[in-house]
């Protein structure tokens, strides 16, 4: 039944012909890493890698054993092909240097090897997130090479390890979903040209932090919870999985809004999600699917990083709800004394030139 259907390999070769043909080979290596991690995650407790690795990563978080193995899978599958100048991982304090035995290219791979790994021990969906940038020349990458705004990404994607393993990808020509056929070992294009509905009645946020949110977010969530008896006049449903991959995947499949907003719980971390490893790749995917991604005060993809592990607030999903939250932030910041025009909704192409 799968004969003749578009595989991931065929798709990326066709989409990257010409200027970025080597990126196609890199994406195939990324897919190989995803398959390895999928097999490991799919074994659950049978893999023998459940639980803590008894170590703290650069983020100050407890590493799971499976975090370490997923990170190694990305490094080993992608270091040798000759396309990369370097890699940066959420699990590593400094960029990973391509071993001297391997040729170097001009691309940079940035990834979160296992997003939501705290869920892995309880058999809830987890995932991997990645993005690709390019240097102007080949050679060993340095830290400043990675500190680039998200609109310079050439490709971004995530894998979700659920009942089926899917890889969702953009190379700047829309957002497309591929499902792993476990019999053939191929990723098959099953969700071409995904589009996020502009309107939604579903929101995702961790309400246990409500007391720490800024007033614009408290206002928005309060209106959603009031439902048909409030000023919105309609009922909303709330979701929260504690896995960004799973949250964004649901939004891409049926719409919604995801919020991990600025809060005052920890003054050193006004935002919780990592710009390079989580926010930028997901923002590119969401924009390419017709959605929007904001910090609440501006487009995520326009933020210029100043640190490898920089964090920031993230609000993304259906455009109408993201715009509403941006407007609430504007009204709070200015006292509503100036008209609001969201930079997210100015005329701009959603596709790379």
PDB file of C-alpha atoms in Angstrom, residues 20-224:
ATOM      1  CA  UNK A  20      21.501  23.517  -0.335  1.00  0.00           C
ATOM      2  CA  UNK A  21      21.830  20.013  -1.775  1.00  0.00           C
ATOM      3  CA  UNK A  22      24.181  18.958   1.043  1.00  0.00           C
ATOM      4  CA  UNK A  23      21.509  19.873   3.574  1.00  0.00           C
ATOM      5  CA  UNK A  24      19.392  17.032   2.188  1.00  0.00           C
ATOM      6  CA  UNK A  25      22.059  14.524   3.204  1.00  0.00           C
ATOM      7  CA  UNK A  26      22.223  16.098   6.661  1.00  0.00           C
ATOM      8  CA  UNK A  27      18.462  15.784   7.094  1.00  0.00           C
ATOM      9  CA  UNK A  28      18.676  12.106   6.187  1.00  0.00           C
ATOM     10  CA  UNK A  29      21.306  11.681   8.932  1.00  0.00           C
ATOM     11  CA  UNK A  30      18.987  13.469  11.375  1.00  0.00           C
ATOM     12  CA  UNK A  31      16.219  11.036  10.412  1.00  0.00           C
ATOM     13  CA  UNK A  32      18.575   8.131  11.153  1.00  0.00           C
ATOM     14  CA  UNK A  33      19.198   9.554  14.635  1.00  0.00           C
ATOM     15  CA  UNK A  34      15.435   9.877  15.128  1.00  0.00           C
ATOM     16  CA  UNK A  35      14.926   6.214  14.177  1.00  0.00           C
ATOM     17  CA  UNK A  36      17.520   5.141  16.752  1.00  0.00           C
ATOM     18  CA  UNK A  37      15.909   7.220  19.485  1.00  0.00           C
ATOM     19  CA  UNK A  38      12.448   5.966  18.489  1.00  0.00           C
ATOM     20  CA  UNK A  39      13.605   2.369  18.907  1.00  0.00           C
ATOM     21  CA  UNK A  40      15.080   3.168  22.321  1.00  0.00           C
ATOM     22  CA  UNK A  41      12.021   5.064  23.560  1.00  0.00           C
ATOM     23  CA  UNK A  42       9.703   2.382  22.167  1.00  0.00           C
ATOM     24  CA  UNK A  43      11.244  -0.294  24.379  1.00  0.00           C
ATOM     25  CA  UNK A  44      10.230   1.587  27.513  1.00  0.00           C
ATOM     26  CA  UNK A  45      11.371  -0.142  30.691  1.00  0.00           C
ATOM     27  CA  UNK A  46      12.678  -3.068  28.601  1.00  0.00           C
ATOM     28  CA  UNK A  47      15.545  -0.852  27.391  1.00  0.00           C
ATOM     29  CA  UNK A  48      17.109  -0.724  30.843  1.00  0.00           C
ATOM     30  CA  UNK A  49      17.690   3.022  30.591  1.00  0.00           C
ATOM     31  CA  UNK A  50      14.817   4.331  32.691  1.00  0.00           C
ATOM     32  CA  UNK A  51      15.508   6.732  35.500  1.00  0.00           C
ATOM     33  CA  UNK A  52      18.118   9.312  36.373  1.00  0.00           C
ATOM     34  CA  UNK A  53      21.672   9.456  35.057  1.00  0.00           C
ATOM     35  CA  UNK A  54      22.717  10.920  38.440  1.00  0.00           C
ATOM     36  CA  UNK A  55      24.004  14.039  36.701  1.00  0.00           C
ATOM     37  CA  UNK A  56      22.932  17.656  36.225  1.00  0.00           C
ATOM     38  CA  UNK A  57      23.091  19.147  32.723  1.00  0.00           C
ATOM     39  CA  UNK A  58      24.098  22.675  31.739  1.00  0.00           C
ATOM     40  CA  UNK A  59      20.483  23.794  32.220  1.00  0.00           C
ATOM     41  CA  UNK A  60      20.664  22.883  35.907  1.00  0.00           C
ATOM     42  CA  UNK A  61      18.238  19.996  35.335  1.00  0.00           C
ATOM     43  CA  UNK A  62      18.542  16.360  36.304  1.00  0.00           C
ATOM     44  CA  UNK A  63      19.583  14.298  33.304  1.00  0.00           C
ATOM     45  CA  UNK A  64      17.766  11.105  32.516  1.00  0.00           C
ATOM     46  CA  UNK A  65      19.765   8.169  31.183  1.00  0.00           C
ATOM     47  CA  UNK A  66      17.742   8.382  28.008  1.00  0.00           C
ATOM     48  CA  UNK A  67      18.699  12.086  27.618  1.00  0.00           C
ATOM     49  CA  UNK A  68      22.352  11.083  27.439  1.00  0.00           C
ATOM     50  CA  UNK A  69      21.718   8.298  24.926  1.00  0.00           C
ATOM     51  CA  UNK A  70      19.514  10.491  22.714  1.00  0.00           C
ATOM     52  CA  UNK A  71      22.214  13.164  22.686  1.00  0.00           C
ATOM     53  CA  UNK A  72      24.805  10.569  21.651  1.00  0.00           C
ATOM     54  CA  UNK A  73      22.520   9.342  18.867  1.00  0.00           C
ATOM     55  CA  UNK A  74      22.403  12.811  17.302  1.00  0.00           C
ATOM     56  CA  UNK A  75      26.149  13.320  17.622  1.00  0.00           C
ATOM     57  CA  UNK A  76      27.175   9.921  16.239  1.00  0.00           C
ATOM     58  CA  UNK A  77      24.713   9.898  13.324  1.00  0.00           C
ATOM     59  CA  UNK A  78      25.476  13.447  12.200  1.00  0.00           C
ATOM     60  CA  UNK A  79      29.179  14.096  12.911  1.00  0.00           C
ATOM     61  CA  UNK A  80      30.707  12.060  10.084  1.00  0.00           C
ATOM     62  CA  UNK A  81      28.880  13.094   6.894  1.00  0.00           C
ATOM     63  CA  UNK A  82      30.947  16.146   5.986  1.00  0.00           C
ATOM     64  CA  UNK A  83      28.053  18.628   5.963  1.00  0.00           C
ATOM     65  CA  UNK A  84      28.570  20.114   9.434  1.00  0.00           C
ATOM     66  CA  UNK A  85      30.818  22.816  10.823  1.00  0.00           C
ATOM     67  CA  UNK A  86      29.547  22.093  14.337  1.00  0.00           C
ATOM     68  CA  UNK A  87      26.613  21.143  16.535  1.00  0.00           C
ATOM     69  CA  UNK A  88      25.028  22.611  19.644  1.00  0.00           C
ATOM     70  CA  UNK A  89      22.877  20.599  22.033  1.00  0.00           C
ATOM     71  CA  UNK A  90      20.703  21.531  24.962  1.00  0.00           C
ATOM     72  CA  UNK A  91      22.606  18.884  26.905  1.00  0.00           C
ATOM     73  CA  UNK A  92      26.097  20.322  26.234  1.00  0.00           C
ATOM     74  CA  UNK A  93      27.543  23.488  27.755  1.00  0.00           C
ATOM     75  CA  UNK A  94      29.654  24.320  24.689  1.00  0.00           C
ATOM     76  CA  UNK A  95      29.240  23.603  20.956  1.00  0.00           C
ATOM     77  CA  UNK A  96      30.288  20.133  19.851  1.00  0.00           C
ATOM     78  CA  UNK A  97      33.417  20.139  17.710  1.00  0.00           C
ATOM     79  CA  UNK A  98      33.379  17.837  14.684  1.00  0.00           C
ATOM     80  CA  UNK A  99      36.186  15.275  15.171  1.00  0.00           C
ATOM     81  CA  UNK A 100      39.329  15.932  13.137  1.00  0.00           C
ATOM     82  CA  UNK A 101      38.954  12.560  11.388  1.00  0.00           C
ATOM     83  CA  UNK A 102      35.826  13.786   9.588  1.00  0.00           C
ATOM     84  CA  UNK A 103      35.428  16.422   6.865  1.00  0.00           C
ATOM     85  CA  UNK A 104      33.641  19.650   7.730  1.00  0.00           C
ATOM     86  CA  UNK A 105      30.961  21.532   5.848  1.00  0.00           C
ATOM     87  CA  UNK A 106      29.207  24.850   6.371  1.00  0.00           C
ATOM     88  CA  UNK A 107      26.021  23.821   8.187  1.00  0.00           C
ATOM     89  CA  UNK A 108      25.223  24.069  11.878  1.00  0.00           C
ATOM     90  CA  UNK A 109      22.893  21.613  13.623  1.00  0.00           C
ATOM     91  CA  UNK A 110      21.158  22.704  16.829  1.00  0.00           C
ATOM     92  CA  UNK A 111      19.000  20.250  18.776  1.00  0.00           C
ATOM     93  CA  UNK A 112      17.166  19.242  21.919  1.00  0.00           C
ATOM     94  CA  UNK A 113      17.758  15.476  21.835  1.00  0.00           C
ATOM     95  CA  UNK A 114      14.803  14.489  24.015  1.00  0.00           C
ATOM     96  CA  UNK A 115      12.211  17.112  24.858  1.00  0.00           C
ATOM     97  CA  UNK A 116       9.861  16.207  27.704  1.00  0.00           C
ATOM     98  CA  UNK A 117      12.113  13.422  28.986  1.00  0.00           C
ATOM     99  CA  UNK A 118      10.565  13.706  32.457  1.00  0.00           C
ATOM    100  CA  UNK A 119       7.573  11.983  30.838  1.00  0.00           C
ATOM    101  CA  UNK A 120       9.579   9.038  29.526  1.00  0.00           C
ATOM    102  CA  UNK A 121       9.354   7.006  32.738  1.00  0.00           C
ATOM    103  CA  UNK A 122       5.543   7.212  32.695  1.00  0.00           C
ATOM    104  CA  UNK A 123       5.094   6.300  29.007  1.00  0.00           C
ATOM    105  CA  UNK A 124       3.888   9.710  27.811  1.00  0.00           C
ATOM    106  CA  UNK A 125       4.880  11.072  24.386  1.00  0.00           C
ATOM    107  CA  UNK A 126       8.298  12.724  24.155  1.00  0.00           C
ATOM    108  CA  UNK A 127      10.210  14.091  21.176  1.00  0.00           C
ATOM    109  CA  UNK A 128      13.321  15.598  19.611  1.00  0.00           C
ATOM    110  CA  UNK A 129      13.667  19.129  18.187  1.00  0.00           C
ATOM    111  CA  UNK A 130      16.261  20.394  15.704  1.00  0.00           C
ATOM    112  CA  UNK A 131      17.135  23.222  13.357  1.00  0.00           C
ATOM    113  CA  UNK A 132      19.770  23.950  10.711  1.00  0.00           C
ATOM    114  CA  UNK A 133      21.698  27.147  10.029  1.00  0.00           C
ATOM    115  CA  UNK A 134      24.519  27.803   7.567  1.00  0.00           C
ATOM    116  CA  UNK A 135      27.877  29.542   7.742  1.00  0.00           C
ATOM    117  CA  UNK A 136      29.222  31.409   4.734  1.00  0.00           C
ATOM    118  CA  UNK A 137      32.286  29.135   4.641  1.00  0.00           C
ATOM    119  CA  UNK A 138      33.257  25.649   5.759  1.00  0.00           C
ATOM    120  CA  UNK A 139      35.445  25.068   8.798  1.00  0.00           C
ATOM    121  CA  UNK A 140      35.196  24.536  12.547  1.00  0.00           C
ATOM    122  CA  UNK A 141      32.303  26.475  14.066  1.00  0.00           C
ATOM    123  CA  UNK A 142      32.699  28.809  17.020  1.00  0.00           C
ATOM    124  CA  UNK A 143      30.053  29.802  19.569  1.00  0.00           C
ATOM    125  CA  UNK A 144      29.172  33.137  17.851  1.00  0.00           C
ATOM    126  CA  UNK A 145      28.273  31.205  14.679  1.00  0.00           C
ATOM    127  CA  UNK A 146      25.241  29.780  16.506  1.00  0.00           C
ATOM    128  CA  UNK A 147      23.967  33.108  17.872  1.00  0.00           C
ATOM    129  CA  UNK A 148      21.717  33.933  14.956  1.00  0.00           C
ATOM    130  CA  UNK A 149      18.054  35.017  14.834  1.00  0.00           C
ATOM    131  CA  UNK A 150      15.549  32.310  13.998  1.00  0.00           C
ATOM    132  CA  UNK A 151      14.543  33.822  10.661  1.00  0.00           C
ATOM    133  CA  UNK A 152      17.974  32.704   9.387  1.00  0.00           C
ATOM    134  CA  UNK A 153      17.131  29.023   9.920  1.00  0.00           C
ATOM    135  CA  UNK A 154      17.189  26.986   6.717  1.00  0.00           C
ATOM    136  CA  UNK A 155      15.275  24.031   8.130  1.00  0.00           C
ATOM    137  CA  UNK A 156      13.601  23.022  11.368  1.00  0.00           C
ATOM    138  CA  UNK A 157      11.701  20.043  12.646  1.00  0.00           C
ATOM    139  CA  UNK A 158      10.780  17.722  15.441  1.00  0.00           C
ATOM    140  CA  UNK A 159      10.150  14.043  15.963  1.00  0.00           C
ATOM    141  CA  UNK A 160       7.371  12.821  18.225  1.00  0.00           C
ATOM    142  CA  UNK A 161       7.616   9.354  19.759  1.00  0.00           C
ATOM    143  CA  UNK A 162       4.026   8.370  20.395  1.00  0.00           C
ATOM    144  CA  UNK A 163       1.752   5.528  19.212  1.00  0.00           C
ATOM    145  CA  UNK A 164       3.409   6.260  15.859  1.00  0.00           C
ATOM    146  CA  UNK A 165       6.731   8.012  15.355  1.00  0.00           C
ATOM    147  CA  UNK A 166       6.371  11.121  13.213  1.00  0.00           C
ATOM    148  CA  UNK A 167       8.923  13.581  11.888  1.00  0.00           C
ATOM    149  CA  UNK A 168       7.518  17.054  11.130  1.00  0.00           C
ATOM    150  CA  UNK A 169       9.749  19.207   8.955  1.00  0.00           C
ATOM    151  CA  UNK A 170      10.046  22.514   7.160  1.00  0.00           C
ATOM    152  CA  UNK A 171      12.723  23.606   4.709  1.00  0.00           C
ATOM    153  CA  UNK A 172      11.000  26.944   4.165  1.00  0.00           C
ATOM    154  CA  UNK A 173       8.300  25.640   1.815  1.00  0.00           C
ATOM    155  CA  UNK A 174       5.540  24.789   4.257  1.00  0.00           C
ATOM    156  CA  UNK A 175       5.317  22.331   7.130  1.00  0.00           C
ATOM    157  CA  UNK A 176       5.043  18.620   6.315  1.00  0.00           C
ATOM    158  CA  UNK A 177       4.577  15.490   8.435  1.00  0.00           C
ATOM    159  CA  UNK A 178       6.137  12.067   7.841  1.00  0.00           C
ATOM    160  CA  UNK A 179       5.151   8.856   9.635  1.00  0.00           C
ATOM    161  CA  UNK A 180       7.664   6.084  10.278  1.00  0.00           C
ATOM    162  CA  UNK A 181       6.663   2.813   8.621  1.00  0.00           C
ATOM    163  CA  UNK A 182       8.201   0.342  11.042  1.00  0.00           C
ATOM    164  CA  UNK A 183       8.172  -2.475   8.480  1.00  0.00           C
ATOM    165  CA  UNK A 184      10.132  -0.693   5.749  1.00  0.00           C
ATOM    166  CA  UNK A 185      12.056   1.675   8.014  1.00  0.00           C
ATOM    167  CA  UNK A 186      11.054   4.636   5.842  1.00  0.00           C
ATOM    168  CA  UNK A 187       9.456   7.900   6.830  1.00  0.00           C
ATOM    169  CA  UNK A 188       6.432   8.361   4.544  1.00  0.00           C
ATOM    170  CA  UNK A 189       4.813  11.718   3.757  1.00  0.00           C
ATOM    171  CA  UNK A 190       1.373  11.462   5.393  1.00  0.00           C
ATOM    172  CA  UNK A 191       0.599  15.088   6.305  1.00  0.00           C
ATOM    173  CA  UNK A 192       1.601  17.418   3.448  1.00  0.00           C
ATOM    174  CA  UNK A 193       1.248  21.203   3.757  1.00  0.00           C
ATOM    175  CA  UNK A 194      -0.096  21.305   7.326  1.00  0.00           C
ATOM    176  CA  UNK A 195      -2.185  24.389   8.145  1.00  0.00           C
ATOM    177  CA  UNK A 196      -3.079  25.669  11.621  1.00  0.00           C
ATOM    178  CA  UNK A 197      -6.623  27.070  11.865  1.00  0.00           C
ATOM    179  CA  UNK A 198      -6.549  30.833  12.490  1.00  0.00           C
ATOM    180  CA  UNK A 199      -9.090  30.532  15.324  1.00  0.00           C
ATOM    181  CA  UNK A 200      -9.220  28.076  18.198  1.00  0.00           C
ATOM    182  CA  UNK A 201     -11.065  27.228  21.385  1.00  0.00           C
ATOM    183  CA  UNK A 202      -8.238  25.259  23.006  1.00  0.00           C
ATOM    184  CA  UNK A 203      -5.312  26.518  25.066  1.00  0.00           C
ATOM    185  CA  UNK A 204      -2.313  24.890  26.733  1.00  0.00           C
ATOM    186  CA  UNK A 205      -0.595  26.340  29.794  1.00  0.00           C
ATOM    187  CA  UNK A 206       0.631  25.172  33.198  1.00  0.00           C
ATOM    188  CA  UNK A 207      -1.925  26.841  35.456  1.00  0.00           C
ATOM    189  CA  UNK A 208       0.010  25.894  38.610  1.00  0.00           C
ATOM    190  CA  UNK A 209       2.171  28.935  37.808  1.00  0.00           C
ATOM    191  CA  UNK A 210      -0.785  31.310  37.499  1.00  0.00           C
ATOM    192  CA  UNK A 211       0.184  33.348  40.568  1.00  0.00           C
ATOM    193  CA  UNK A 212       3.544  34.151  38.928  1.00  0.00           C
ATOM    194  CA  UNK A 213       2.211  35.277  35.519  1.00  0.00           C
ATOM    195  CA  UNK A 214       2.110  38.837  34.276  1.00  0.00           C
ATOM    196  CA  UNK A 215      -1.358  40.490  34.238  1.00  0.00           C
ATOM    197  CA  UNK A 216      -1.851  40.140  30.438  1.00  0.00           C
ATOM    198  CA  UNK A 217      -1.579  36.359  30.665  1.00  0.00           C
ATOM    199  CA  UNK A 218      -3.746  36.201  33.777  1.00  0.00           C
ATOM    200  CA  UNK A 219      -6.342  38.261  31.904  1.00  0.00           C
ATOM    201  CA  UNK A 220      -6.276  36.009  28.837  1.00  0.00           C
ATOM    202  CA  UNK A 221      -6.465  32.710  30.730  1.00  0.00           C
ATOM    203  CA  UNK A 222      -9.145  34.088  33.030  1.00  0.00           C
ATOM    204  CA  UNK A 223     -11.284  34.940  30.005  1.00  0.00           C
ATOM    205  CA  UNK A 224     -10.766  31.452  28.565  1.00  0.00           C
TER     206      UNK A 224
END
